[in-house]
Tab-separated table of C-alpha atoms in Angstrom:
chain	number	residue	atom	x	y	z
A	1063	PHE	CA	35.202	32.958	-31.063
A	1064	SER	CA	31.655	32.528	-32.405
A	1065	SER	CA	30.873	30.436	-29.482
A	1066	GLY	CA	31.950	32.753	-26.414
A	1067	LEU	CA	35.068	30.756	-25.844
A	1068	GLU	CA	37.447	32.450	-24.407
A	1069	VAL	CA	41.181	30.840	-24.861
A	1070	GLU	CA	44.981	31.731	-24.344
A	1071	THR	CA	47.708	30.206	-27.359
A	1072	THR	CA	50.222	28.484	-24.628
A	1073	ALA	CA	52.153	27.052	-27.592
A	1074	LEU	CA	53.098	27.248	-31.117
A	1075	LEU	CA	52.680	23.291	-33.140
A	1076	ASP	CA	53.260	23.605	-36.207
A	1077	GLU	CA	53.099	26.472	-38.682
A	1078	GLY	CA	52.818	26.654	-43.266
A	1079	ASP	CA	52.758	28.869	-45.785
A	1080	SER	CA	48.782	30.548	-44.977
A	1081	TRP	CA	48.441	28.844	-41.788
A	1082	ARG	CA	49.126	28.517	-38.008
A	1083	VAL	CA	48.254	26.285	-35.169
A	1084	PHE	CA	48.891	26.296	-31.654
A	1085	LYS	CA	48.030	24.810	-28.859
A	1086	CYS	CA	45.805	27.194	-26.290
A	1087	ALA	CA	43.551	26.517	-22.785
A	1088	GLN	CA	40.532	28.040	-21.814
A	1089	VAL	CA	40.354	31.609	-20.107
A	1090	ALA	CA	38.126	30.986	-17.950
A	1091	GLY	CA	39.624	28.564	-15.746
A	1092	GLY	CA	38.327	25.266	-17.865
A	1093	SER	CA	39.891	22.181	-18.042
A	1094	SER	CA	39.238	21.405	-21.838
A	1095	ARG	CA	42.620	22.380	-23.836
A	1096	TYR	CA	42.013	23.418	-27.732
A	1097	ALA	CA	43.714	24.226	-30.541
A	1098	VAL	CA	43.324	26.977	-32.625
A	1099	ARG	CA	44.023	27.092	-36.247
A	1100	GLN	CA	45.421	30.869	-37.650
A	1101	LEU	CA	44.558	31.064	-41.428
A	1102	VAL	CA	46.270	34.164	-43.245
A	1103	GLN	CA	45.394	33.437	-46.026
A	1104	GLY	CA	41.625	32.899	-48.111
A	1105	GLY	CA	40.988	30.895	-44.743
A	1106	ALA	CA	37.044	31.561	-45.037
A	1107	MET	CA	36.380	27.872	-46.641
A	1108	GLU	CA	38.448	25.850	-45.073
A	1109	ALA	CA	36.604	28.009	-41.401
A	1110	TRP	CA	33.090	27.197	-42.797
A	1111	LEU	CA	34.317	23.483	-43.665
A	1112	PHE	CA	35.504	22.575	-40.216
A	1113	GLU	CA	31.705	24.411	-39.166
A	1114	THR	CA	30.165	22.388	-41.436
A	1115	LEU	CA	31.524	19.003	-40.688
A	1116	SER	CA	31.698	19.077	-36.890
A	1117	GLY	CA	30.269	16.113	-35.105
A	1118	GLY	CA	30.026	13.866	-37.702
A	1119	VAL	CA	32.135	10.694	-37.955
A	1120	GLY	CA	35.390	11.367	-39.142
A	1121	ALA	CA	34.774	14.855	-38.151
A	1122	ARG	CA	37.720	17.406	-36.210
A	1123	ARG	CA	35.042	19.378	-33.945
A	1124	CYS	CA	35.056	22.767	-34.029
A	1125	HIS	CA	34.386	25.133	-30.807
A	1126	GLY	CA	33.665	27.932	-32.736
A	1127	THR	CA	35.725	30.711	-35.592
A	1128	MET	CA	35.932	34.157	-35.527
A	1129	GLN	CA	37.634	36.985	-37.385
A	1130	ARG	CA	40.149	39.579	-36.932
A	1131	PRO	CA	42.681	41.742	-39.046
A	1132	GLY	CA	46.245	40.539	-39.689
A	1133	GLU	CA	49.122	41.714	-39.147
A	1134	ALA	CA	49.024	43.377	-42.671
A	1135	GLY	CA	45.696	44.403	-42.402
A	1136	GLU	CA	43.665	41.870	-44.731
A	1137	SER	CA	40.712	39.666	-42.444
A	1138	GLU	CA	42.063	36.772	-40.546
A	1139	HIS	CA	39.757	33.635	-39.729
A	1140	TRP	CA	40.584	31.774	-36.955
A	1141	VAL	CA	39.247	28.393	-35.685
A	1142	LEU	CA	38.546	26.514	-32.690
A	1143	LEU	CA	39.532	22.779	-32.818
A	1144	GLU	CA	39.690	19.535	-30.274
A	1145	GLU	CA	42.915	18.911	-29.108
A	1146	CYS	CA	44.196	16.221	-30.744
A	1147	PRO	CA	47.769	14.699	-29.215
A	1148	ASN	CA	47.664	11.466	-30.185
A	1149	GLY	CA	49.678	11.866	-33.287
A	1150	SER	CA	48.250	10.748	-37.111
A	1151	LEU	CA	47.678	8.161	-39.121
A	1152	ALA	CA	50.769	7.986	-40.342
A	1153	ASP	CA	52.660	7.707	-36.512
A	1154	LEU	CA	50.259	4.560	-35.869
A	1155	ILE	CA	51.364	3.188	-39.046
A	1156	PHE	CA	55.136	3.134	-39.185
A	1157	GLY	CA	55.304	3.476	-35.533
A	1158	GLY	CA	53.787	0.748	-33.495
A	1159	ALA	CA	52.566	-2.611	-34.301
A	1160	PRO	CA	50.964	-3.923	-37.811
A	1161	LEU	CA	46.983	-3.012	-37.088
A	1162	THR	CA	44.591	-5.082	-37.905
A	1163	PRO	CA	42.925	-5.856	-40.245
A	1164	GLY	CA	39.484	-4.549	-38.734
A	1165	ARG	CA	41.136	-1.609	-36.697
A	1166	ALA	CA	42.638	-0.785	-40.385
A	1167	LEU	CA	39.180	-0.388	-42.082
A	1168	GLY	CA	38.009	1.061	-39.216
A	1169	ILE	CA	39.923	4.140	-39.420
A	1170	PHE	CA	39.643	4.142	-43.331
A	1171	GLU	CA	35.308	4.279	-42.123
A	1172	GLU	CA	35.972	7.616	-40.216
A	1173	VAL	CA	37.622	8.725	-42.457
A	1174	CYS	CA	35.471	7.934	-45.462
A	1175	ALA	CA	32.483	9.161	-43.229
A	1176	ALA	CA	34.151	12.422	-43.559
A	1177	VAL	CA	34.655	12.499	-46.812
A	1178	ALA	CA	31.555	11.228	-47.570
A	1179	GLN	CA	29.505	14.190	-45.940
A	1180	MET	CA	31.826	16.170	-47.624
A	1181	HIS	CA	30.393	15.562	-51.366
A	1182	ALA	CA	26.897	14.992	-49.857
A	1183	LEU	CA	26.772	19.160	-49.691
A	1184	HIS	CA	25.629	21.257	-52.891
A	1185	PRO	CA	28.094	21.685	-54.145
A	1186	PRO	CA	30.215	19.245	-53.545
A	1187	VAL	CA	33.350	19.891	-51.521
A	1188	ALA	CA	36.750	17.607	-52.910
A	1189	HIS	CA	38.787	17.026	-50.162
A	1190	ARG	CA	42.051	17.200	-52.446
A	1191	GLY	CA	45.027	16.598	-50.261
A	1192	LEU	CA	43.869	13.504	-47.460
A	1193	THR	CA	47.769	12.603	-46.505
A	1194	LEU	CA	48.334	10.429	-43.788
A	1195	GLU	CA	49.787	13.138	-41.879
A	1196	SER	CA	47.117	14.911	-41.809
A	1197	VAL	CA	44.680	12.279	-40.136
A	1198	LEU	CA	45.155	13.088	-36.457
A	1199	CYS	CA	43.966	11.193	-33.354
A	1200	THR	CA	41.706	12.506	-30.603
A	1201	THR	CA	41.883	12.413	-27.154
A	1202	ASP	CA	39.372	9.855	-26.909
A	1203	GLY	CA	41.038	7.830	-29.598
A	1204	ARG	CA	38.783	9.106	-32.907
A	1205	TYR	CA	41.072	9.451	-35.774
A	1206	VAL	CA	39.791	12.841	-37.298
A	1207	ILE	CA	40.603	14.924	-40.465
A	1208	GLY	CA	42.906	18.147	-39.343
A	1209	ASP	CA	43.394	19.526	-42.205
A	1210	LEU	CA	40.588	20.924	-44.602
A	1211	GLY	CA	43.462	23.788	-45.945
A	1212	SER	CA	42.946	22.493	-50.333
A	1213	ALA	CA	39.204	21.918	-50.279
A	1214	VAL	CA	37.385	23.028	-53.029
A	1215	ARG	CA	33.698	23.266	-54.118
A	1216	HIS	CA	33.716	21.434	-57.369
A	1217	VAL	CA	30.110	21.898	-59.792
A	1218	LEU	CA	30.172	18.441	-61.386
A	1219	PRO	CA	28.831	16.370	-64.020
A	1220	ALA	CA	26.176	13.797	-63.665
A	1221	GLY	CA	28.631	10.817	-62.039
A	1222	GLY	CA	31.351	13.426	-60.940
A	1223	ALA	CA	30.226	13.123	-57.570
A	1224	GLN	CA	31.766	9.374	-57.734
A	1225	LEU	CA	34.458	10.291	-60.232
A	1226	ALA	CA	35.857	13.001	-57.055
A	1227	ALA	CA	34.710	10.154	-54.472
A	1228	VAL	CA	37.449	7.712	-56.553
A	1229	HIS	CA	40.056	10.296	-56.306
A	1230	ASP	CA	39.832	11.313	-53.362
A	1231	ALA	CA	40.032	8.069	-52.040
A	1232	ARG	CA	42.708	6.661	-54.372
A	1233	SER	CA	44.588	9.966	-54.003
A	1234	SER	CA	43.988	10.000	-50.067
A	1235	LEU	CA	44.831	6.880	-48.424
A	1236	ALA	CA	46.241	4.729	-51.346
A	1237	GLU	CA	49.129	4.503	-49.377
A	1238	SER	CA	47.489	2.510	-46.490
A	1239	ALA	CA	45.262	0.532	-48.454
A	1240	SER	CA	48.148	-1.102	-50.678
A	1241	THR	CA	49.713	-2.618	-47.665
A	1242	THR	CA	46.689	-4.124	-45.858
A	1243	LYS	CA	45.131	-7.342	-46.418
A	1244	TYR	CA	41.509	-8.178	-45.979
A	1245	ASP	CA	40.311	-11.878	-45.903
A	1246	GLY	CA	37.036	-10.301	-47.770
A	1247	ALA	CA	34.579	-11.516	-44.878
A	1248	TRP	CA	34.011	-7.535	-43.125
A	1249	HIS	CA	31.470	-6.952	-45.940
A	1250	HIS	CA	29.345	-9.421	-45.099
A	1251	ARG	CA	28.267	-7.755	-42.045
A	1252	SER	CA	25.282	-5.768	-41.667
A	1253	LEU	CA	26.176	-1.874	-43.203
A	1254	HIS	CA	25.449	1.821	-41.676
A	1255	PRO	CA	25.836	4.266	-45.062
A	1256	ALA	CA	29.430	5.127	-43.546
A	1257	LYS	CA	30.026	1.282	-44.653
A	1258	THR	CA	28.372	1.649	-47.771
A	1259	TYR	CA	30.809	4.145	-48.794
A	1260	VAL	CA	33.705	2.034	-47.571
A	1261	VAL	CA	32.922	-1.067	-49.905
A	1262	ARG	CA	32.139	1.793	-52.665
A	1263	LEU	CA	35.781	3.148	-52.497
A	1264	CYS	CA	36.606	0.333	-51.876
A	1265	SER	CA	35.930	-1.461	-54.721
A	1266	SER	CA	37.178	1.990	-56.845
A	1267	TYR	CA	40.611	0.440	-56.428
A	1268	GLN	CA	39.951	-2.907	-58.042
A	1269	THR	CA	41.048	-3.093	-61.535
């Protein structure tokens, strides 16, 4: 990979029409475990976005990318990512005890921070496909966006960035937001930029 890491795949975790995800381990005897996404078609945008967002709140850490010829001769993109072995946001919401308002907002804040970073790119990027299943839990308990395959760049008219933000928020997390009640007290605390973005997006749900 571009980072110099060498890994070997150990198991197929998931696959779709144009991608596969493998569990993998470092070749040189390291203890680190990773996931690698094999992007069979049109993966340049997704690979670039994983690298660009890496290290940000709500973003999955990227440990390098590479290109190699595919089985049909086309160029494939491979993305080396941190492992997310603790399930998805759907598993958390539907598989356990109800979330407290603080916990729900904390996760929402993480996801919104990554979405805000996408919207702040030039031109801005819209995810278009956030679901509860695509928000994954990392080894250290963070919730990150695990799939960027639906993302596209948009050259937006004046005010378009705000409309894109509302669209992403409504289409991505409306299900979980609609089942959670808040007491209204949380928004009085001191807000850093990600929290401000959460407040702005949450206000968009009001009718």
